[in-house]
């Protein structure tokens, strides 16, 4: 039995996306905001167009399934959505550089939202004869949807912060958590009503509510929230992957060998087409100590595993090629997860990615101070934080030790027992427990 696409997009996807924004460690996210946004927005767009162009060209050459240009670009968008939970779990197990961890984590979180908007934009043109006027329409549509959805997400996050700052729940944790959960889902509905992207909206609501609203919660509320959203997200993602596993046996048609092979090749090429060029451009404008080294670039390229979102988007395919798209997506997802997941530790060893000791990790945490370098964060700490929270002026939760400890929930989610004093070695890693 395969779920209806609406089940994924309305019930299962929102908690997964919200949690990815909520658990994001903002100190590293904002310290690496330029490469993260570049990889996620420009990179996903480049990957979608590259994969779409390859699949369109192979179809026209009669060596693969023949797709129209709109179909090829739509497939490129859906197959460019990444799922890095397994590789991030291994990163955390081995205590790799936190900057690499959050480059991959941040790119994957934003990548999902961008891929969904691109898929929605391109799929509107499926069934229409291509005209040159479609390109500027598609670009404008993408910009308006992404910008409008982001605005709605931030707006609801700000409104929730003001409500929790000024409203007294009189110690009733049930009411406090009920309203908090309501605000986490409302932007999804509001964006959908406005024909925008609910996924983009709820992602930025998660980031905004974590940054502002969580500081206005009671002590009990702060303890409950992180674990609650992690639990809901875990159940939703597990349900999606269970359905993916069932689909292997339920789907009897649609397997097109040449299309599958070219899709796997196109995914590798598409990711390489943005990781290395964008990394080069980013490094040109960064001091030597903050550049993305070559071995980390290769690891970022390698980490582009496909996952649940690709499968959910494939289920929403609008025409008669749906069976082929679903079957191919399912094979690509399983291939990248099993082959890529099993190869992550050897790849880290081959690339000589450095492991950090607990002391080095703490020292690096203290060195990362994005507020000191970014005027917009200084403005935020001086004006927005005191306006929207109970924190004092010039106090940012980037510097709040309790907030940082709470943010480590993201790492605990990926590897239970994080914080143990054992340093671990590549030779002693239990790969099965990590992936």
Tab-separated table of C-alpha atoms in Angstrom:
chain	number	residue	atom	x	y	z
A	1	UNK	CA	0.000	0.000	0.000
A	2	UNK	CA	1.388	3.416	-1.006
A	3	UNK	CA	0.132	6.518	0.803
A	4	UNK	CA	-1.725	9.252	-1.014
A	5	UNK	CA	0.607	12.250	-1.682
A	6	UNK	CA	-1.639	14.473	0.448
A	7	UNK	CA	-0.839	12.298	3.465
A	8	UNK	CA	2.846	13.081	3.009
A	9	UNK	CA	2.539	16.789	2.336
A	10	UNK	CA	-0.127	17.637	4.923
A	11	UNK	CA	0.515	15.207	7.790
A	12	UNK	CA	4.067	13.823	7.583
A	13	UNK	CA	6.269	16.402	5.874
A	14	UNK	CA	5.477	19.528	7.991
A	15	UNK	CA	6.825	18.149	11.313
A	16	UNK	CA	9.980	16.880	9.596
A	17	UNK	CA	10.697	20.234	7.953
A	18	UNK	CA	9.768	22.297	11.029
A	19	UNK	CA	12.064	20.235	13.221
A	20	UNK	CA	14.994	20.610	10.814
A	21	UNK	CA	14.717	24.374	11.230
A	22	UNK	CA	14.020	24.192	14.961
A	23	UNK	CA	17.012	22.034	15.943
A	24	UNK	CA	19.477	23.897	13.743
A	25	UNK	CA	22.426	25.181	15.776
A	26	UNK	CA	22.186	28.835	14.842
A	27	UNK	CA	25.731	29.738	15.826
A	28	UNK	CA	27.196	27.507	13.103
A	29	UNK	CA	24.297	28.135	10.733
A	30	UNK	CA	24.826	31.898	10.687
A	31	UNK	CA	28.607	31.537	10.737
A	32	UNK	CA	28.279	29.563	7.484
A	33	UNK	CA	25.178	31.312	6.137
A	34	UNK	CA	26.769	32.270	2.797
A	35	UNK	CA	27.890	28.769	1.718
A	36	UNK	CA	24.722	27.166	3.132
A	37	UNK	CA	22.406	29.473	1.182
A	38	UNK	CA	24.622	29.219	-1.913
A	39	UNK	CA	24.591	25.411	-1.849
A	40	UNK	CA	20.889	25.183	-0.994
A	41	UNK	CA	19.370	27.816	-3.297
A	42	UNK	CA	21.806	28.270	-6.187
A	43	UNK	CA	23.122	24.714	-5.831
A	44	UNK	CA	19.754	22.965	-5.865
A	45	UNK	CA	18.695	25.075	-8.844
A	46	UNK	CA	21.896	24.197	-10.734
A	47	UNK	CA	21.489	20.522	-9.842
A	48	UNK	CA	17.845	20.481	-10.969
A	49	UNK	CA	18.660	22.081	-14.317
A	50	UNK	CA	21.723	19.864	-14.843
A	51	UNK	CA	19.873	16.633	-14.052
A	52	UNK	CA	16.882	17.755	-16.099
A	53	UNK	CA	19.069	18.647	-19.086
A	54	UNK	CA	20.882	15.307	-18.974
A	55	UNK	CA	17.648	13.323	-18.760
A	56	UNK	CA	16.059	15.388	-21.525
A	57	UNK	CA	19.105	14.937	-23.760
A	58	UNK	CA	19.311	11.189	-23.154
A	59	UNK	CA	15.610	10.858	-23.944
A	60	UNK	CA	15.990	12.780	-27.193
A	61	UNK	CA	18.916	10.504	-28.094
A	62	UNK	CA	16.670	7.451	-27.520
A	63	UNK	CA	18.987	5.983	-24.871
A	64	UNK	CA	16.573	6.619	-21.993
A	65	UNK	CA	12.918	7.305	-21.239
A	66	UNK	CA	11.779	10.206	-23.420
A	67	UNK	CA	10.635	13.194	-21.368
A	68	UNK	CA	9.450	16.624	-22.373
A	69	UNK	CA	11.576	19.546	-21.162
A	70	UNK	CA	9.088	20.378	-18.390
A	71	UNK	CA	8.988	16.725	-17.301
A	72	UNK	CA	12.783	16.482	-17.305
A	73	UNK	CA	13.200	19.644	-15.225
A	74	UNK	CA	10.476	18.504	-12.812
A	75	UNK	CA	12.267	15.192	-12.370
A	76	UNK	CA	15.556	17.058	-11.908
A	77	UNK	CA	13.966	19.113	-9.125
A	78	UNK	CA	12.410	16.206	-7.237
A	79	UNK	CA	15.530	14.024	-7.432
A	80	UNK	CA	17.727	16.917	-6.200
A	81	UNK	CA	16.132	16.877	-2.733
A	82	UNK	CA	18.632	15.393	-0.268
A	83	UNK	CA	18.324	13.480	3.003
A	84	UNK	CA	21.514	13.499	5.073
A	85	UNK	CA	20.356	11.984	8.384
A	86	UNK	CA	22.485	8.843	8.013
A	87	UNK	CA	25.676	10.656	7.013
A	88	UNK	CA	25.167	13.261	9.756
A	89	UNK	CA	24.795	10.489	12.326
A	90	UNK	CA	28.199	9.172	11.276
A	91	UNK	CA	29.671	12.683	11.303
A	92	UNK	CA	28.513	13.061	14.890
A	93	UNK	CA	29.723	9.615	15.891
A	94	UNK	CA	33.207	10.501	14.633
A	95	UNK	CA	33.122	14.106	15.913
A	96	UNK	CA	34.050	15.652	12.578
A	97	UNK	CA	34.524	19.410	12.214
A	98	UNK	CA	31.223	21.062	13.304
A	99	UNK	CA	31.492	23.445	10.349
A	100	UNK	CA	31.328	20.477	7.952
A	101	UNK	CA	28.441	19.014	9.956
A	102	UNK	CA	26.407	22.205	9.690
A	103	UNK	CA	27.324	22.891	6.068
A	104	UNK	CA	25.775	19.532	5.179
A	105	UNK	CA	22.902	19.853	7.678
A	106	UNK	CA	22.038	23.446	6.751
A	107	UNK	CA	22.221	22.792	3.023
A	108	UNK	CA	19.994	19.737	3.353
A	109	UNK	CA	17.395	21.606	5.438
A	110	UNK	CA	17.043	24.493	2.976
A	111	UNK	CA	17.512	22.207	-0.017
A	112	UNK	CA	14.232	20.410	0.718
A	113	UNK	CA	12.282	23.659	0.601
A	114	UNK	CA	13.968	24.819	-2.613
A	115	UNK	CA	13.431	21.452	-4.328
A	116	UNK	CA	9.716	21.501	-3.492
A	117	UNK	CA	9.265	25.019	-4.877
A	118	UNK	CA	11.228	24.154	-8.039
A	119	UNK	CA	9.190	20.979	-8.546
A	120	UNK	CA	5.953	22.918	-8.144
A	121	UNK	CA	7.162	25.578	-10.577
A	122	UNK	CA	8.357	23.208	-13.318
A	123	UNK	CA	5.466	20.741	-13.008
A	124	UNK	CA	2.972	23.509	-13.830
A	125	UNK	CA	4.257	23.434	-17.414
A	126	UNK	CA	3.936	19.660	-17.900
A	127	UNK	CA	1.556	19.033	-20.787
A	128	UNK	CA	2.149	22.443	-22.390
A	129	UNK	CA	4.148	23.109	-25.535
A	130	UNK	CA	7.391	24.837	-24.546
A	131	UNK	CA	7.656	28.515	-25.373
A	132	UNK	CA	10.561	30.863	-24.665
A	133	UNK	CA	8.260	33.054	-22.558
A	134	UNK	CA	7.928	30.218	-20.010
A	135	UNK	CA	11.467	30.719	-18.657
A	136	UNK	CA	11.048	34.223	-17.174
A	137	UNK	CA	7.606	33.195	-15.889
A	138	UNK	CA	9.123	30.182	-14.128
A	139	UNK	CA	11.948	32.270	-12.618
A	140	UNK	CA	9.543	34.942	-11.379
A	141	UNK	CA	7.175	32.296	-10.027
A	142	UNK	CA	10.007	30.662	-8.077
A	143	UNK	CA	11.202	33.971	-6.587
A	144	UNK	CA	7.712	35.098	-5.578
A	145	UNK	CA	6.755	31.759	-4.033
A	146	UNK	CA	10.004	31.411	-2.100
A	147	UNK	CA	10.055	35.027	-0.893
A	148	UNK	CA	6.354	35.067	0.011
A	149	UNK	CA	6.567	31.757	1.866
A	150	UNK	CA	9.655	32.902	3.770
A	151	UNK	CA	7.873	36.103	4.794
A	152	UNK	CA	4.840	34.185	6.065
A	153	UNK	CA	7.062	31.831	8.054
A	154	UNK	CA	9.002	34.656	9.712
A	155	UNK	CA	5.795	36.622	10.381
A	156	UNK	CA	4.178	33.737	12.263
A	157	UNK	CA	7.401	33.173	14.191
A	158	UNK	CA	7.470	36.837	15.251
A	159	UNK	CA	3.774	36.799	16.204
A	160	UNK	CA	4.310	33.708	18.334
A	161	UNK	CA	7.246	35.395	20.099
A	162	UNK	CA	5.128	38.440	20.957
A	163	UNK	CA	2.265	36.270	22.202
A	164	UNK	CA	4.484	34.161	24.450
A	165	UNK	CA	6.281	37.246	25.744
A	166	UNK	CA	3.153	39.088	26.844
A	167	UNK	CA	0.646	36.306	27.597
A	168	UNK	CA	0.652	34.547	30.962
A	169	UNK	CA	-0.221	30.852	30.728
A	170	UNK	CA	-0.346	30.715	34.551
A	171	UNK	CA	1.906	27.686	34.712
A	172	UNK	CA	-0.342	25.476	32.559
A	173	UNK	CA	2.106	23.474	30.465
A	174	UNK	CA	-0.667	21.881	28.374
A	175	UNK	CA	-1.960	25.247	27.200
A	176	UNK	CA	1.556	26.538	26.590
A	177	UNK	CA	2.545	23.535	24.475
A	178	UNK	CA	-0.818	23.469	22.688
A	179	UNK	CA	-0.468	27.067	21.510
A	180	UNK	CA	3.200	26.479	20.633
A	181	UNK	CA	2.331	23.492	18.435
A	182	UNK	CA	-0.532	25.433	16.840
A	183	UNK	CA	1.851	28.233	15.820
A	184	UNK	CA	4.262	25.673	14.374
A	185	UNK	CA	1.595	24.426	11.935
A	186	UNK	CA	-0.448	27.563	11.158
A	187	UNK	CA	2.090	29.043	8.680
A	188	UNK	CA	1.903	25.837	6.630
A	189	UNK	CA	-1.858	26.248	6.247
A	190	UNK	CA	-1.629	30.007	5.635
A	191	UNK	CA	0.971	29.572	2.886
A	192	UNK	CA	-1.063	26.833	1.191
A	193	UNK	CA	-4.180	29.037	1.255
A	194	UNK	CA	-2.148	31.777	-0.461
A	195	UNK	CA	-0.911	29.292	-3.125
A	196	UNK	CA	2.603	29.528	-1.701
A	197	UNK	CA	4.888	26.846	-0.264
A	198	UNK	CA	3.850	25.621	3.165
A	199	UNK	CA	7.128	23.731	3.503
A	200	UNK	CA	9.251	26.871	3.032
A	201	UNK	CA	7.019	28.780	5.456
A	202	UNK	CA	7.178	26.161	8.187
A	203	UNK	CA	10.966	25.828	7.850
A	204	UNK	CA	11.515	29.531	8.527
A	205	UNK	CA	8.912	29.461	11.290
A	206	UNK	CA	10.986	26.764	12.977
A	207	UNK	CA	14.153	28.865	12.745
A	208	UNK	CA	12.372	32.023	13.963
A	209	UNK	CA	10.512	30.348	16.831
A	210	UNK	CA	13.690	28.704	18.056
A	211	UNK	CA	15.574	32.016	17.909
A	212	UNK	CA	12.920	34.159	19.599
A	213	UNK	CA	9.856	32.329	20.931
A	214	UNK	CA	11.698	29.539	22.754
A	215	UNK	CA	13.316	32.167	25.007
A	216	UNK	CA	9.834	33.119	26.258
A	217	UNK	CA	8.819	29.599	27.263
A	218	UNK	CA	8.689	28.415	30.848
A	219	UNK	CA	11.570	26.250	32.051
A	220	UNK	CA	9.375	23.164	31.741
A	221	UNK	CA	8.275	24.222	28.258
A	222	UNK	CA	11.869	24.591	27.084
A	223	UNK	CA	12.681	21.083	28.275
A	224	UNK	CA	9.622	19.540	26.641
A	225	UNK	CA	9.731	21.324	23.264
A	226	UNK	CA	12.988	20.027	21.836
A	227	UNK	CA	12.226	16.412	22.687
A	228	UNK	CA	8.597	16.713	21.578
A	229	UNK	CA	9.405	18.037	18.094
A	230	UNK	CA	12.204	15.491	17.716
A	231	UNK	CA	9.819	12.677	18.621
A	232	UNK	CA	7.080	13.836	16.234
A	233	UNK	CA	9.614	14.305	13.430
A	234	UNK	CA	11.132	10.885	14.082
A	235	UNK	CA	7.745	9.151	13.918
A	236	UNK	CA	6.843	11.001	10.697
A	237	UNK	CA	10.136	10.203	8.990
A	238	UNK	CA	10.022	6.570	10.087
A	239	UNK	CA	6.497	6.283	8.665
A	240	UNK	CA	7.685	7.675	5.332
A	241	UNK	CA	10.561	5.205	5.106
A	242	UNK	CA	8.318	2.304	6.098
A	243	UNK	CA	6.033	3.271	3.238
A	244	UNK	CA	9.050	3.479	0.936
A	245	UNK	CA	9.999	-0.061	1.937
A	246	UNK	CA	6.473	-1.328	1.319
A	247	UNK	CA	6.465	0.353	-2.084
A	248	UNK	CA	9.338	-1.894	-3.189
A	249	UNK	CA	6.955	-4.854	-3.021
A	250	UNK	CA	3.777	-3.023	-4.011
A	251	UNK	CA	5.123	-1.451	-7.208
A	252	UNK	CA	5.218	-4.030	-9.995
A	253	UNK	CA	5.635	-1.814	-13.069
A	254	UNK	CA	7.606	1.210	-14.177
A	255	UNK	CA	11.178	-0.076	-13.870
A	256	UNK	CA	13.113	1.373	-16.811
A	257	UNK	CA	16.735	0.213	-16.509
A	258	UNK	CA	18.335	2.814	-18.784
A	259	UNK	CA	16.379	5.624	-17.149
A	260	UNK	CA	17.490	4.447	-13.692
A	261	UNK	CA	21.169	4.246	-14.705
A	262	UNK	CA	21.173	7.687	-16.314
A	263	UNK	CA	19.350	9.108	-13.291
A	264	UNK	CA	22.085	7.872	-10.951
A	265	UNK	CA	24.786	9.329	-13.212
A	266	UNK	CA	22.915	12.618	-13.550
A	267	UNK	CA	22.577	12.933	-9.754
A	268	UNK	CA	26.348	12.629	-9.307
A	269	UNK	CA	27.079	15.087	-12.116
A	270	UNK	CA	24.399	17.545	-10.995
A	271	UNK	CA	25.769	17.723	-7.461
A	272	UNK	CA	29.352	18.124	-8.673
A	273	UNK	CA	28.261	20.965	-10.966
A	274	UNK	CA	27.446	23.178	-7.997
A	275	UNK	CA	29.528	21.979	-5.031
A	276	UNK	CA	32.957	22.603	-6.542
A	277	UNK	CA	32.302	25.812	-8.552
A	278	UNK	CA	30.343	27.444	-5.720
A	279	UNK	CA	32.961	26.400	-3.156
A	280	UNK	CA	35.653	28.008	-5.306
A	281	UNK	CA	33.700	31.277	-5.503
A	282	UNK	CA	32.948	31.236	-1.760
A	283	UNK	CA	36.596	30.624	-0.874
A	284	UNK	CA	37.682	33.620	-2.955
A	285	UNK	CA	35.844	35.928	-0.539
A	286	UNK	CA	36.738	34.214	2.734
A	287	UNK	CA	39.927	34.430	4.837
A	288	UNK	CA	42.178	31.390	4.627
A	289	UNK	CA	41.145	29.981	8.017
A	290	UNK	CA	37.435	30.035	7.083
A	291	UNK	CA	37.616	28.517	3.607
A	292	UNK	CA	35.976	25.216	2.741
A	293	UNK	CA	38.933	22.835	2.184
A	294	UNK	CA	39.071	20.490	-0.785
A	295	UNK	CA	38.484	17.326	1.238
A	296	UNK	CA	35.357	18.833	2.814
A	297	UNK	CA	34.095	19.851	-0.628
A	298	UNK	CA	34.379	16.233	-1.784
A	299	UNK	CA	32.570	15.097	1.374
A	300	UNK	CA	29.765	17.607	0.779
A	301	UNK	CA	29.426	16.290	-2.787
A	302	UNK	CA	29.395	12.699	-1.500
A	303	UNK	CA	26.771	13.479	1.161
A	304	UNK	CA	23.952	14.143	-1.297
A	305	UNK	CA	21.920	11.063	-0.411
A	306	UNK	CA	18.328	11.010	-1.607
A	307	UNK	CA	15.494	10.263	0.778
A	308	UNK	CA	11.860	10.489	1.774
A	309	UNK	CA	11.100	13.829	0.139
A	310	UNK	CA	12.138	12.605	-3.319
A	311	UNK	CA	9.748	9.701	-2.965
A	312	UNK	CA	6.914	11.932	-1.731
A	313	UNK	CA	7.362	14.311	-4.680
A	314	UNK	CA	7.445	11.379	-7.110
A	315	UNK	CA	4.067	10.238	-5.765
A	316	UNK	CA	2.717	13.650	-6.746
A	317	UNK	CA	3.797	13.272	-10.394
A	318	UNK	CA	0.968	14.631	-12.573
A	319	UNK	CA	0.838	12.486	-15.739
A	320	UNK	CA	1.020	8.972	-17.215
A	321	UNK	CA	4.785	8.576	-16.594
A	322	UNK	CA	4.101	8.420	-12.849
A	323	UNK	CA	4.971	4.712	-12.515
A	324	UNK	CA	8.391	5.148	-14.160
A	325	UNK	CA	9.170	8.230	-12.061
A	326	UNK	CA	8.164	6.532	-8.789
A	327	UNK	CA	10.107	3.345	-9.571
A	328	UNK	CA	13.239	5.237	-10.614
A	329	UNK	CA	13.100	7.547	-7.601
A	330	UNK	CA	12.697	4.584	-5.275
A	331	UNK	CA	15.765	2.852	-6.741
A	332	UNK	CA	17.852	6.057	-6.573
A	333	UNK	CA	16.850	6.632	-2.932
A	334	UNK	CA	17.669	3.067	-1.886
A	335	UNK	CA	20.930	3.009	-3.865
A	336	UNK	CA	22.245	6.263	-2.398
A	337	UNK	CA	21.241	5.328	1.155
A	338	UNK	CA	22.621	1.786	1.149
A	339	UNK	CA	25.720	2.294	-0.997
A	340	UNK	CA	26.469	5.825	0.183
A	341	UNK	CA	25.688	5.113	3.825
A	342	UNK	CA	27.929	2.059	3.849
A	343	UNK	CA	30.761	3.978	2.189
A	344	UNK	CA	30.719	7.055	4.430
A	345	UNK	CA	33.313	5.904	6.987
A	346	UNK	CA	35.803	4.709	4.321
A	347	UNK	CA	35.290	7.998	2.476
A	348	UNK	CA	36.003	10.009	5.636
A	349	UNK	CA	39.136	7.940	6.202
A	350	UNK	CA	40.289	8.334	2.587
A	351	UNK	CA	39.725	12.093	2.628
A	352	UNK	CA	41.524	12.391	5.998
A	353	UNK	CA	38.670	14.372	7.542
A	354	UNK	CA	39.889	15.357	10.999
A	355	UNK	CA	38.265	14.007	14.151
A	356	UNK	CA	37.952	16.390	17.084
A	357	UNK	CA	38.422	15.507	20.724
A	358	UNK	CA	35.719	16.770	23.122
A	359	UNK	CA	38.113	19.517	24.277
A	360	UNK	CA	38.773	20.631	20.687
A	361	UNK	CA	35.044	20.653	19.974
A	362	UNK	CA	34.395	22.940	22.958
A	363	UNK	CA	37.265	25.211	21.917
A	364	UNK	CA	35.887	25.474	18.375
A	365	UNK	CA	32.422	26.275	19.757
A	366	UNK	CA	33.887	29.208	21.654
A	367	UNK	CA	35.716	30.491	18.568
A	368	UNK	CA	32.560	30.642	16.447
A	369	UNK	CA	31.106	34.102	17.078
A	370	UNK	CA	28.968	35.174	14.087
A	371	UNK	CA	27.473	38.132	15.982
A	372	UNK	CA	30.888	39.820	16.151
A	373	UNK	CA	31.243	39.702	12.351
A	374	UNK	CA	27.708	40.271	11.069
A	375	UNK	CA	26.073	43.710	11.510
A	376	UNK	CA	22.604	42.253	10.949
A	377	UNK	CA	23.060	39.941	13.950
A	378	UNK	CA	24.355	42.850	16.031
A	379	UNK	CA	21.194	44.774	15.116
A	380	UNK	CA	19.143	41.712	16.007
A	381	UNK	CA	20.817	41.387	19.411
A	382	UNK	CA	20.369	45.092	20.186
A	383	UNK	CA	16.796	45.657	19.013
A	384	UNK	CA	14.840	42.576	17.927
A	385	UNK	CA	15.877	40.198	20.723
A	386	UNK	CA	14.770	42.546	23.566
A	387	UNK	CA	11.614	43.512	21.649
A	388	UNK	CA	10.521	39.915	21.043
A	389	UNK	CA	11.918	38.115	24.103
A	390	UNK	CA	12.604	38.540	27.797
A	391	UNK	CA	16.355	38.755	27.149
A	392	UNK	CA	18.156	42.010	27.904
A	393	UNK	CA	19.402	44.373	25.138
A	394	UNK	CA	22.689	43.378	23.501
A	395	UNK	CA	22.121	39.821	24.710
A	396	UNK	CA	21.819	37.262	21.962
A	397	UNK	CA	20.884	33.655	22.543
A	398	UNK	CA	23.944	32.843	20.438
A	399	UNK	CA	25.888	33.561	23.629
A	400	UNK	CA	23.500	31.824	25.992
A	401	UNK	CA	25.041	28.607	27.271
A	402	UNK	CA	21.662	27.084	28.038
A	403	UNK	CA	20.476	27.827	24.510
A	404	UNK	CA	23.560	26.195	23.044
A	405	UNK	CA	23.035	23.174	25.252
A	406	UNK	CA	19.458	22.967	24.048
A	407	UNK	CA	20.607	23.273	20.452
A	408	UNK	CA	22.745	20.162	20.915
A	409	UNK	CA	19.450	18.257	20.867
A	410	UNK	CA	19.978	18.102	17.104
A	411	UNK	CA	23.131	16.127	17.651
A	412	UNK	CA	21.611	13.951	20.362
A	413	UNK	CA	18.826	13.093	17.946
A	414	UNK	CA	21.368	11.801	15.459
A	415	UNK	CA	23.457	9.856	17.936
A	416	UNK	CA	22.160	8.902	21.388
A	417	UNK	CA	24.886	9.216	23.964
A	418	UNK	CA	26.515	12.236	22.396
A	419	UNK	CA	28.823	13.908	24.889
A	420	UNK	CA	30.574	10.762	26.099
A	421	UNK	CA	34.256	11.272	26.700
A	422	UNK	CA	35.503	8.538	24.400
A	423	UNK	CA	37.187	9.997	21.353
A	424	UNK	CA	36.580	7.107	19.008
A	425	UNK	CA	38.709	5.952	16.122
A	426	UNK	CA	37.885	5.028	12.574
A	427	UNK	CA	39.152	1.525	13.228
A	428	UNK	CA	36.704	0.965	16.116
A	429	UNK	CA	33.576	2.481	14.611
A	430	UNK	CA	30.564	0.202	14.451
A	431	UNK	CA	29.234	1.245	11.065
A	432	UNK	CA	25.945	-0.584	11.493
A	433	UNK	CA	25.059	1.367	14.596
A	434	UNK	CA	25.945	4.638	12.928
A	435	UNK	CA	24.014	4.417	9.727
